[in-house]
PDB file of N, CA and C in Angstrom:
ATOM      1  N   MET A  16     121.256  97.706 109.611  1.00 92.00           N
ATOM      2  CA  MET A  16     121.233  96.393 109.013  1.00 92.00           C
ATOM      3  C   MET A  16     120.020  95.650 109.552  1.00 92.00           C
ATOM      4  N   THR A  17     119.402  94.855 108.665  1.00 96.00           N
ATOM      5  CA  THR A  17     118.256  94.054 109.072  1.00 96.00           C
ATOM      6  C   THR A  17     118.245  92.741 108.299  1.00 96.00           C
ATOM      7  N   VAL A  18     117.554  91.776 108.841  1.00 96.00           N
ATOM      8  CA  VAL A  18     117.401  90.470 108.199  1.00 96.00           C
ATOM      9  C   VAL A  18     116.164  90.509 107.310  1.00 96.00           C
ATOM     10  N   LEU A  19     116.297  89.961 106.112  1.00 95.00           N
ATOM     11  CA  LEU A  19     115.177  89.897 105.167  1.00 95.00           C
ATOM     12  C   LEU A  19     114.577  88.502 105.176  1.00 95.00           C
ATOM     13  N   ARG A  20     113.269  88.445 105.153  1.00 93.00           N
ATOM     14  CA  ARG A  20     112.552  87.173 105.030  1.00 93.00           C
ATOM     15  C   ARG A  20     112.217  86.955 103.556  1.00 93.00           C
ATOM     16  N   PRO A  21     111.816  85.758 103.184  1.00 94.00           N
ATOM     17  CA  PRO A  21     111.407  85.523 101.799  1.00 94.00           C
ATOM     18  C   PRO A  21     110.254  86.451 101.414  1.00 94.00           C
ATOM     19  N   GLY A  22     110.335  87.007 100.219  1.00 94.00           N
ATOM     20  CA  GLY A  22     109.271  87.890  99.767  1.00 94.00           C
ATOM     21  C   GLY A  22     109.645  88.642  98.507  1.00 94.00           C
ATOM     22  N   GLU A  23     108.891  89.691  98.246  1.00 93.00           N
ATOM     23  CA  GLU A  23     109.114  90.536  97.072  1.00 93.00           C
ATOM     24  C   GLU A  23     110.099  91.644  97.413  1.00 93.00           C
ATOM     25  N   LEU A  24     110.941  91.971  96.440  1.00 94.00           N
ATOM     26  CA  LEU A  24     111.847  93.103  96.568  1.00 94.00           C
ATOM     27  C   LEU A  24     111.598  94.014  95.379  1.00 94.00           C
ATOM     28  N   ARG A  25     111.298  95.270  95.658  1.00 93.00           N
ATOM     29  CA  ARG A  25     111.048  96.260  94.607  1.00 93.00           C
ATOM     30  C   ARG A  25     112.273  97.167  94.516  1.00 93.00           C
ATOM     31  N   VAL A  26     112.802  97.312  93.315  1.00 92.00           N
ATOM     32  CA  VAL A  26     113.956  98.174  93.070  1.00 92.00           C
ATOM     33  C   VAL A  26     113.497  99.317  92.181  1.00 92.00           C
ATOM     34  N   ARG A  27     113.649 100.534  92.687  1.00 91.00           N
ATOM     35  CA  ARG A  27     113.289 101.729  91.915  1.00 91.00           C
ATOM     36  C   ARG A  27     114.572 102.449  91.500  1.00 91.00           C
ATOM     37  N   TYR A  28     114.575 102.962  90.278  1.00 90.00           N
ATOM     38  CA  TYR A  28     115.726 103.708  89.784  1.00 90.00           C
ATOM     39  C   TYR A  28     115.253 104.730  88.756  1.00 90.00           C
ATOM     40  N   ASN A  29     116.172 105.530  88.240  1.00 93.00           N
ATOM     41  CA  ASN A  29     115.847 106.636  87.328  1.00 93.00           C
ATOM     42  C   ASN A  29     114.856 107.594  87.988  1.00 93.00           C
ATOM     43  N   ASP A  30     115.221 108.074  89.167  1.00 90.00           N
ATOM     44  CA  ASP A  30     114.369 108.990  89.927  1.00 90.00           C
ATOM     45  C   ASP A  30     112.970 108.412  90.150  1.00 90.00           C
ATOM     46  N   ASN A  31     112.921 107.137  90.492  1.00 89.00           N
ATOM     47  CA  ASN A  31     111.684 106.418  90.799  1.00 89.00           C
ATOM     48  C   ASN A  31     110.755 106.240  89.596  1.00 89.00           C
ATOM     49  N   LYS A  32     111.268 106.445  88.393  1.00 93.00           N
ATOM     50  CA  LYS A  32     110.438 106.279  87.194  1.00 93.00           C
ATOM     51  C   LYS A  32     110.331 104.807  86.791  1.00 93.00           C
ATOM     52  N   ASP A  33     111.385 104.051  87.029  1.00 94.00           N
ATOM     53  CA  ASP A  33     111.414 102.642  86.642  1.00 94.00           C
ATOM     54  C   ASP A  33     111.431 101.758  87.883  1.00 94.00           C
ATOM     55  N   VAL A  34     110.748 100.627  87.782  1.00 93.00           N
ATOM     56  CA  VAL A  34     110.650  99.682  88.889  1.00 93.00           C
ATOM     57  C   VAL A  34     110.882  98.277  88.373  1.00 93.00           C
ATOM     58  N   GLU A  35     111.633  97.494  89.128  1.00 94.00           N
ATOM     59  CA  GLU A  35     111.811  96.076  88.827  1.00 94.00           C
ATOM     60  C   GLU A  35     111.486  95.290  90.086  1.00 94.00           C
ATOM     61  N   TRP A  36     110.932  94.092  89.898  1.00 94.00           N
ATOM     62  CA  TRP A  36     110.529  93.235  91.011  1.00 94.00           C
ATOM     63  C   TRP A  36     111.352  91.957  91.018  1.00 94.00           C
ATOM     64  N   PHE A  37     111.721  91.532  92.222  1.00 96.00           N
ATOM     65  CA  PHE A  37     112.478  90.304  92.416  1.00 96.00           C
ATOM     66  C   PHE A  37     111.817  89.465  93.495  1.00 96.00           C
ATOM     67  N   ALA A  38     111.964  88.162  93.368  1.00 95.00           N
ATOM     68  CA  ALA A  38     111.625  87.247  94.454  1.00 95.00           C
ATOM     69  C   ALA A  38     112.937  86.981  95.187  1.00 95.00           C
ATOM     70  N   ILE A  39     112.926  87.134  96.508  1.00 95.00           N
ATOM     71  CA  ILE A  39     114.133  86.826  97.276  1.00 95.00           C
ATOM     72  C   ILE A  39     113.796  85.771  98.330  1.00 95.00           C
ATOM     73  N   SER A  40     114.787  84.942  98.613  1.00 93.00           N
ATOM     74  CA  SER A  40     114.563  83.862  99.574  1.00 93.00           C
ATOM     75  C   SER A  40     114.948  84.263 100.991  1.00 93.00           C
ATOM     76  N   GLY A  41     115.463  85.444 101.162  1.00 94.00           N
ATOM     77  CA  GLY A  41     115.921  85.926 102.461  1.00 94.00           C
ATOM     78  C   GLY A  41     117.285  86.560 102.289  1.00 94.00           C
ATOM     79  N   GLY A  42     117.849  87.047 103.362  1.00 95.00           N
ATOM     80  CA  GLY A  42     119.168  87.665 103.300  1.00 95.00           C
ATOM     81  C   GLY A  42     119.270  88.825 104.266  1.00 95.00           C
ATOM     82  N   TYR A  43     120.037  89.837 103.850  1.00 97.00           N
ATOM     83  CA  TYR A  43     120.280  90.995 104.701  1.00 97.00           C
ATOM     84  C   TYR A  43     120.151  92.280 103.900  1.00 97.00           C
ATOM     85  N   LEU A  44     119.794  93.346 104.575  1.00 96.00           N
ATOM     86  CA  LEU A  44     119.678  94.668 103.971  1.00 96.00           C
ATOM     87  C   LEU A  44     120.430  95.647 104.851  1.00 96.00           C
ATOM     88  N   GLN A  45     121.256  96.462 104.206  1.00 96.00           N
ATOM     89  CA  GLN A  45     122.012  97.479 104.932  1.00 96.00           C
ATOM     90  C   GLN A  45     121.787  98.829 104.267  1.00 96.00           C
ATOM     91  N   VAL A  46     121.515  99.841 105.064  1.00 95.00           N
ATOM     92  CA  VAL A  46     121.260 101.188 104.561  1.00 95.00           C
ATOM     93  C   VAL A  46     122.442 102.088 104.911  1.00 95.00           C
ATOM     94  N   HIS A  47     122.967 102.759 103.879  1.00 91.00           N
ATOM     95  CA  HIS A  47     123.991 103.775 104.069  1.00 91.00           C
ATOM     96  C   HIS A  47     123.343 105.115 103.753  1.00 91.00           C
ATOM     97  N   GLU A  48     124.082 106.178 103.807  1.00 90.00           N
ATOM     98  CA  GLU A  48     123.524 107.516 103.625  1.00 90.00           C
ATOM     99  C   GLU A  48     122.584 107.620 102.427  1.00 90.00           C
ATOM    100  N   ASP A  49     123.053 107.266 101.256  1.00 85.00           N
ATOM    101  CA  ASP A  49     122.239 107.435 100.060  1.00 85.00           C
ATOM    102  C   ASP A  49     122.115 106.159  99.232  1.00 85.00           C
ATOM    103  N   LYS A  50     122.393 105.017  99.836  1.00 89.00           N
ATOM    104  CA  LYS A  50     122.262 103.762  99.100  1.00 89.00           C
ATOM    105  C   LYS A  50     121.862 102.626 100.018  1.00 89.00           C
ATOM    106  N   VAL A  51     121.275 101.633  99.400  1.00 91.00           N
ATOM    107  CA  VAL A  51     120.825 100.437 100.113  1.00 91.00           C
ATOM    108  C   VAL A  51     121.537  99.242  99.492  1.00 91.00           C
ATOM    109  N   ILE A  52     122.068  98.384 100.336  1.00 94.00           N
ATOM    110  CA  ILE A  52     122.732  97.165  99.873  1.00 94.00           C
ATOM    111  C   ILE A  52     121.890  95.981 100.314  1.00 94.00           C
ATOM    112  N   VAL A  53     121.544  95.125  99.345  1.00 95.00           N
ATOM    113  CA  VAL A  53     120.776  93.912  99.629  1.00 95.00           C
ATOM    114  C   VAL A  53     121.675  92.718  99.341  1.00 95.00           C
ATOM    115  N   LEU A  54     121.855  91.878 100.342  1.00 96.00           N
ATOM    116  CA  LEU A  54     122.585  90.621 100.187  1.00 96.00           C
ATOM    117  C   LEU A  54     121.559  89.508 100.322  1.00 96.00           C
ATOM    118  N   ALA A  55     121.041  89.064  99.199  1.00 95.00           N
ATOM    119  CA  ALA A  55     119.988  88.050  99.201  1.00 95.00           C
ATOM    120  C   ALA A  55     120.614  86.662  99.098  1.00 95.00           C
ATOM    121  N   ASP A  56     120.029  85.705  99.825  1.00 93.00           N
ATOM    122  CA  ASP A  56     120.476  84.318  99.720  1.00 93.00           C
ATOM    123  C   ASP A  56     120.243  83.807  98.302  1.00 93.00           C
ATOM    124  N   ALA A  57     119.089  84.133  97.740  1.00 94.00           N
ATOM    125  CA  ALA A  57     118.760  83.823  96.351  1.00 94.00           C
ATOM    126  C   ALA A  57     117.790  84.890  95.874  1.00 94.00           C
ATOM    127  N   ALA A  58     117.904  85.268  94.613  1.00 94.00           N
ATOM    128  CA  ALA A  58     117.009  86.281  94.045  1.00 94.00           C
ATOM    129  C   ALA A  58     116.746  85.933  92.580  1.00 94.00           C
ATOM    130  N   THR A  59     115.509  86.151  92.163  1.00 94.00           N
ATOM    131  CA  THR A  59     115.117  85.916  90.781  1.00 94.00           C
ATOM    132  C   THR A  59     114.247  87.075  90.318  1.00 94.00           C
ATOM    133  N   HIS A  60     114.603  87.646  89.182  1.00 94.00           N
ATOM    134  CA  HIS A  60     113.793  88.716  88.598  1.00 94.00           C
ATOM    135  C   HIS A  60     112.427  88.138  88.244  1.00 94.00           C
ATOM    136  N   ALA A  61     111.369  88.917  88.438  1.00 93.00           N
ATOM    137  CA  ALA A  61     110.002  88.440  88.199  1.00 93.00           C
ATOM    138  C   ALA A  61     109.836  87.835  86.811  1.00 93.00           C
ATOM    139  N   SER A  62     110.458  88.423  85.818  1.00 92.00           N
ATOM    140  CA  SER A  62     110.312  87.926  84.452  1.00 92.00           C
ATOM    141  C   SER A  62     111.092  86.638  84.195  1.00 92.00           C
ATOM    142  N   GLN A  63     111.984  86.274  85.103  1.00 92.00           N
ATOM    143  CA  GLN A  63     112.818  85.091  84.917  1.00 92.00           C
ATOM    144  C   GLN A  63     112.330  83.861  85.685  1.00 92.00           C
ATOM    145  N   VAL A  64     111.240  83.995  86.424  1.00 91.00           N
ATOM    146  CA  VAL A  64     110.717  82.861  87.187  1.00 91.00           C
ATOM    147  C   VAL A  64     110.117  81.841  86.226  1.00 91.00           C
ATOM    148  N   ASP A  65     110.557  80.609  86.340  1.00 88.00           N
ATOM    149  CA  ASP A  65     109.985  79.510  85.566  1.00 88.00           C
ATOM    150  C   ASP A  65     108.784  79.003  86.369  1.00 88.00           C
ATOM    151  N   VAL A  66     107.602  79.463  86.008  1.00 89.00           N
ATOM    152  CA  VAL A  66     106.389  79.211  86.793  1.00 89.00           C
ATOM    153  C   VAL A  66     106.093  77.716  86.896  1.00 89.00           C
ATOM    154  N   GLU A  67     106.188  76.988  85.795  1.00 88.00           N
ATOM    155  CA  GLU A  67     105.895  75.550  85.835  1.00 88.00           C
ATOM    156  C   GLU A  67     106.878  74.812  86.732  1.00 88.00           C
ATOM    157  N   ARG A  68     108.135  75.175  86.639  1.00 88.00           N
ATOM    158  CA  ARG A  68     109.155  74.535  87.494  1.00 88.00           C
ATOM    159  C   ARG A  68     108.881  74.846  88.960  1.00 88.00           C
ATOM    160  N   ALA A  69     108.552  76.082  89.258  1.00 88.00           N
ATOM    161  CA  ALA A  69     108.255  76.469  90.639  1.00 88.00           C
ATOM    162  C   ALA A  69     107.012  75.741  91.165  1.00 88.00           C
ATOM    163  N   ARG A  70     106.016  75.558  90.306  1.00 87.00           N
ATOM    164  CA  ARG A  70     104.812  74.813  90.729  1.00 87.00           C
ATOM    165  C   ARG A  70     105.134  73.358  91.038  1.00 87.00           C
ATOM    166  N   ARG A  71     105.946  72.738  90.171  1.00 86.00           N
ATOM    167  CA  ARG A  71     106.335  71.345  90.420  1.00 86.00           C
ATOM    168  C   ARG A  71     107.145  71.239  91.711  1.00 86.00           C
ATOM    169  N   ALA A  72     108.080  72.147  91.897  1.00 85.00           N
ATOM    170  CA  ALA A  72     108.907  72.131  93.101  1.00 85.00           C
ATOM    171  C   ALA A  72     108.054  72.356  94.343  1.00 85.00           C
ATOM    172  N   LYS A  73     107.095  73.249  94.247  1.00 83.00           N
ATOM    173  CA  LYS A  73     106.200  73.505  95.382  1.00 83.00           C
ATOM    174  C   LYS A  73     105.423  72.248  95.739  1.00 83.00           C
ATOM    175  N   SER A  74     104.928  71.547  94.738  1.00 84.00           N
ATOM    176  CA  SER A  74     104.179  70.321  94.979  1.00 84.00           C
ATOM    177  C   SER A  74     105.051  69.266  95.664  1.00 84.00           C
ATOM    178  N   LEU A  75     106.271  69.109  95.178  1.00 80.00           N
ATOM    179  CA  LEU A  75     107.198  68.152  95.794  1.00 80.00           C
ATOM    180  C   LEU A  75     107.544  68.555  97.226  1.00 80.00           C
ATOM    181  N   ARG A  76     107.791  69.854  97.436  1.00 76.00           N
ATOM    182  CA  ARG A  76     108.147  70.326  98.775  1.00 76.00           C
ATOM    183  C   ARG A  76     106.979  70.180  99.734  1.00 76.00           C
ATOM    184  N   SER A  77     105.767  70.400  99.239  1.00 74.00           N
ATOM    185  CA  SER A  77     104.586  70.252 100.096  1.00 74.00           C
ATOM    186  C   SER A  77     104.473  68.824 100.608  1.00 74.00           C
ATOM    187  N   SER A  78     104.697  67.857  99.741  1.00 71.00           N
ATOM    188  CA  SER A  78     104.649  66.452 100.149  1.00 71.00           C
ATOM    189  C   SER A  78     105.752  66.149 101.149  1.00 71.00           C
ATOM    190  N   ALA A  79     106.948  66.624 100.874  1.00 64.00           N
ATOM    191  CA  ALA A  79     108.086  66.383 101.772  1.00 64.00           C
ATOM    192  C   ALA A  79     107.868  67.062 103.117  1.00 64.00           C
ATOM    193  N   TRP A  80     107.205  68.217 103.111  1.00 59.00           N
ATOM    194  CA  TRP A  80     106.960  68.940 104.361  1.00 59.00           C
ATOM    195  C   TRP A  80     106.076  68.120 105.283  1.00 59.00           C
ATOM    196  N   TRP A  81     105.025  67.529 104.754  1.00 58.00           N
ATOM    197  CA  TRP A  81     104.135  66.723 105.588  1.00 58.00           C
ATOM    198  C   TRP A  81     104.843  65.492 106.128  1.00 58.00           C
ATOM    199  N   VAL A  82     105.701  64.893 105.324  1.00 58.00           N
ATOM    200  CA  VAL A  82     106.444  63.714 105.783  1.00 58.00           C
ATOM    201  C   VAL A  82     107.439  64.113 106.857  1.00 58.00           C
ATOM    202  N   SER A  83     108.216  65.173 106.618  1.00 52.00           N
ATOM    203  CA  SER A  83     109.237  65.579 107.583  1.00 52.00           C
ATOM    204  C   SER A  83     108.609  66.080 108.872  1.00 52.00           C
ATOM    205  N   ARG A  84     107.417  66.626 108.781  1.00 54.00           N
ATOM    206  CA  ARG A  84     106.741  67.160 109.943  1.00 54.00           C
ATOM    207  C   ARG A  84     106.372  66.056 110.949  1.00 54.00           C
ATOM    208  N   SER A  85     106.180  64.852 110.465  1.00 57.00           N
ATOM    209  CA  SER A  85     105.721  63.768 111.315  1.00 57.00           C
ATOM    210  C   SER A  85     106.828  63.171 112.193  1.00 57.00           C
ATOM    211  N   CYS A  86     108.069  63.508 111.977  1.00 60.00           N
ATOM    212  CA  CYS A  86     109.177  62.931 112.736  1.00 60.00           C
ATOM    213  C   CYS A  86     109.947  64.036 113.456  1.00 60.00           C
ATOM    214  N   ARG A  87     109.875  64.056 114.758  1.00 60.00           N
ATOM    215  CA  ARG A  87     110.565  65.105 115.516  1.00 60.00           C
ATOM    216  C   ARG A  87     112.072  65.079 115.330  1.00 60.00           C
ATOM    217  N   ALA A  88     112.623  63.908 115.130  1.00 55.00           N
ATOM    218  CA  ALA A  88     114.073  63.789 114.962  1.00 55.00           C
ATOM    219  C   ALA A  88     114.562  64.470 113.693  1.00 55.00           C
ATOM    220  N   ARG A  89     113.658  64.816 112.811  1.00 67.00           N
ATOM    221  CA  ARG A  89     114.034  65.442 111.540  1.00 67.00           C
ATOM    222  C   ARG A  89     113.761  66.938 111.542  1.00 67.00           C
ATOM    223  N   ALA A  90     113.918  67.581 112.648  1.00 71.00           N
ATOM    224  CA  ALA A  90     113.575  69.004 112.767  1.00 71.00           C
ATOM    225  C   ALA A  90     114.370  69.871 111.792  1.00 71.00           C
ATOM    226  N   ARG A  91     115.647  69.596 111.637  1.00 71.00           N
ATOM    227  CA  ARG A  91     116.463  70.415 110.738  1.00 71.00           C
ATOM    228  C   ARG A  91     116.001  70.237 109.292  1.00 71.00           C
ATOM    229  N   ARG A  92     115.716  69.001 108.897  1.00 73.00           N
ATOM    230  CA  ARG A  92     115.210  68.750 107.544  1.00 73.00           C
ATOM    231  C   ARG A  92     113.866  69.444 107.351  1.00 73.00           C
ATOM    232  N   HIS A  93     113.046  69.416 108.366  1.00 71.00           N
ATOM    233  CA  HIS A  93     111.732  70.063 108.293  1.00 71.00           C
ATOM    234  C   HIS A  93     111.889  71.562 108.040  1.00 71.00           C
ATOM    235  N   ARG A  94     112.809  72.205 108.748  1.00 76.00           N
ATOM    236  CA  ARG A  94     113.035  73.648 108.547  1.00 76.00           C
ATOM    237  C   ARG A  94     113.525  73.928 107.134  1.00 76.00           C
ATOM    238  N   ARG A  95     114.408  73.074 106.611  1.00 79.00           N
ATOM    239  CA  ARG A  95     114.935  73.266 105.260  1.00 79.00           C
ATOM    240  C   ARG A  95     113.818  73.101 104.222  1.00 79.00           C
ATOM    241  N   VAL A  96     113.001  72.074 104.389  1.00 77.00           N
ATOM    242  CA  VAL A  96     111.901  71.843 103.457  1.00 77.00           C
ATOM    243  C   VAL A  96     110.914  72.998 103.515  1.00 77.00           C
ATOM    244  N   ARG A  97     110.642  73.502 104.729  1.00 82.00           N
ATOM    245  CA  ARG A  97     109.722  74.631 104.880  1.00 82.00           C
ATOM    246  C   ARG A  97     110.286  75.876 104.183  1.00 82.00           C
ATOM    247  N   ALA A  98     111.597  76.102 104.310  1.00 85.00           N
ATOM    248  CA  ALA A  98     112.227  77.247 103.642  1.00 85.00           C
ATOM    249  C   ALA A  98     112.169  77.090 102.126  1.00 85.00           C
ATOM    250  N   ASP A  99     112.408  75.874 101.629  1.00 85.00           N
ATOM    251  CA  ASP A  99     112.316  75.623 100.185  1.00 85.00           C
ATOM    252  C   ASP A  99     110.895  75.850  99.681  1.00 85.00           C
ATOM    253  N   LEU A 100     109.930  75.396 100.453  1.00 85.00           N
ATOM    254  CA  LEU A 100     108.529  75.582 100.083  1.00 85.00           C
ATOM    255  C   LEU A 100     108.187  77.069 100.017  1.00 85.00           C
ATOM    256  N   LYS A 101     108.637  77.844 100.985  1.00 90.00           N
ATOM    257  CA  LYS A 101     108.380  79.282 100.995  1.00 90.00           C
ATOM    258  C   LYS A 101     109.023  79.954  99.782  1.00 90.00           C
ATOM    259  N   TRP A 102     110.238  79.524  99.414  1.00 89.00           N
ATOM    260  CA  TRP A 102     110.928  80.084  98.249  1.00 89.00           C
ATOM    261  C   TRP A 102     110.119  79.835  96.986  1.00 89.00           C
ATOM    262  N   CYS A 103     109.570  78.632  96.831  1.00 88.00           N
ATOM    263  CA  CYS A 103     108.719  78.324  95.678  1.00 88.00           C
ATOM    264  C   CYS A 103     107.487  79.221  95.663  1.00 88.00           C
ATOM    265  N   GLU A 104     106.856  79.372  96.818  1.00 90.00           N
ATOM    266  CA  GLU A 104     105.653  80.202  96.911  1.00 90.00           C
ATOM    267  C   GLU A 104     105.941  81.654  96.565  1.00 90.00           C
ATOM    268  N   VAL A 105     107.061  82.182  97.056  1.00 92.00           N
ATOM    269  CA  VAL A 105     107.421  83.581  96.782  1.00 92.00           C
ATOM    270  C   VAL A 105     107.669  83.787  95.294  1.00 92.00           C
ATOM    271  N   GLN A 106     108.378  82.868  94.666  1.00 92.00           N
ATOM    272  CA  GLN A 106     108.630  82.993  93.226  1.00 92.00           C
ATOM    273  C   GLN A 106     107.316  83.023  92.443  1.00 92.00           C
ATOM    274  N   LEU A 107     106.399  82.147  92.809  1.00 93.00           N
ATOM    275  CA  LEU A 107     105.116  82.110  92.116  1.00 93.00           C
ATOM    276  C   LEU A 107     104.334  83.401  92.340  1.00 93.00           C
ATOM    277  N   GLN A 108     104.324  83.901  93.549  1.00 91.00           N
ATOM    278  CA  GLN A 108     103.601  85.142  93.846  1.00 91.00           C
ATOM    279  C   GLN A 108     104.154  86.303  93.043  1.00 91.00           C
ATOM    280  N   VAL A 109     105.472  86.429  93.018  1.00 93.00           N
ATOM    281  CA  VAL A 109     106.096  87.536  92.289  1.00 93.00           C
ATOM    282  C   VAL A 109     105.834  87.402  90.794  1.00 93.00           C
ATOM    283  N   ALA A 110     105.985  86.200  90.272  1.00 91.00           N
ATOM    284  CA  ALA A 110     105.774  85.992  88.831  1.00 91.00           C
ATOM    285  C   ALA A 110     104.334  86.290  88.437  1.00 91.00           C
ATOM    286  N   GLU A 111     103.387  85.863  89.253  1.00 88.00           N
ATOM    287  CA  GLU A 111     101.989  86.063  88.915  1.00 88.00           C
ATOM    288  C   GLU A 111     101.553  87.522  89.036  1.00 88.00           C
ATOM    289  N   ARG A 112     102.129  88.243  89.971  1.00 85.00           N
ATOM    290  CA  ARG A 112     101.710  89.633  90.169  1.00 85.00           C
ATOM    291  C   ARG A 112     102.510  90.630  89.336  1.00 85.00           C
ATOM    292  N   ARG A 113     103.746  90.307  89.038  1.00 76.00           N
ATOM    293  CA  ARG A 113     104.643  91.339  88.496  1.00 76.00           C
ATOM    294  C   ARG A 113     105.130  91.102  87.072  1.00 76.00           C
ATOM    295  N   SER A 114     104.906  89.951  86.519  1.00 63.00           N
ATOM    296  CA  SER A 114     105.410  89.692  85.156  1.00 63.00           C
ATOM    297  C   SER A 114     104.450  90.201  84.105  1.00 63.00           C
TER     298      SER A 114
END
């Protein structure tokens, strides 16, 4: 078992002939003898990413990140905003490279 960070997830099937790409926000991965189980916090297929929505969300999160960063008492909010920002970035990366 391992912890997954936000990023791309590639799923191969049909004897590695077919591939699908997902953006994941993090989660866990467990390997058994002949199968892999992914428990993602959030996942979006590359073709399903709403690029404009993700860009708007990224812009909003970027502004919130700078504001939250300036106040030490808001450390938990800062981590949440940073995670949201990373999720937006990952979705955009996957959509732009894999759709």
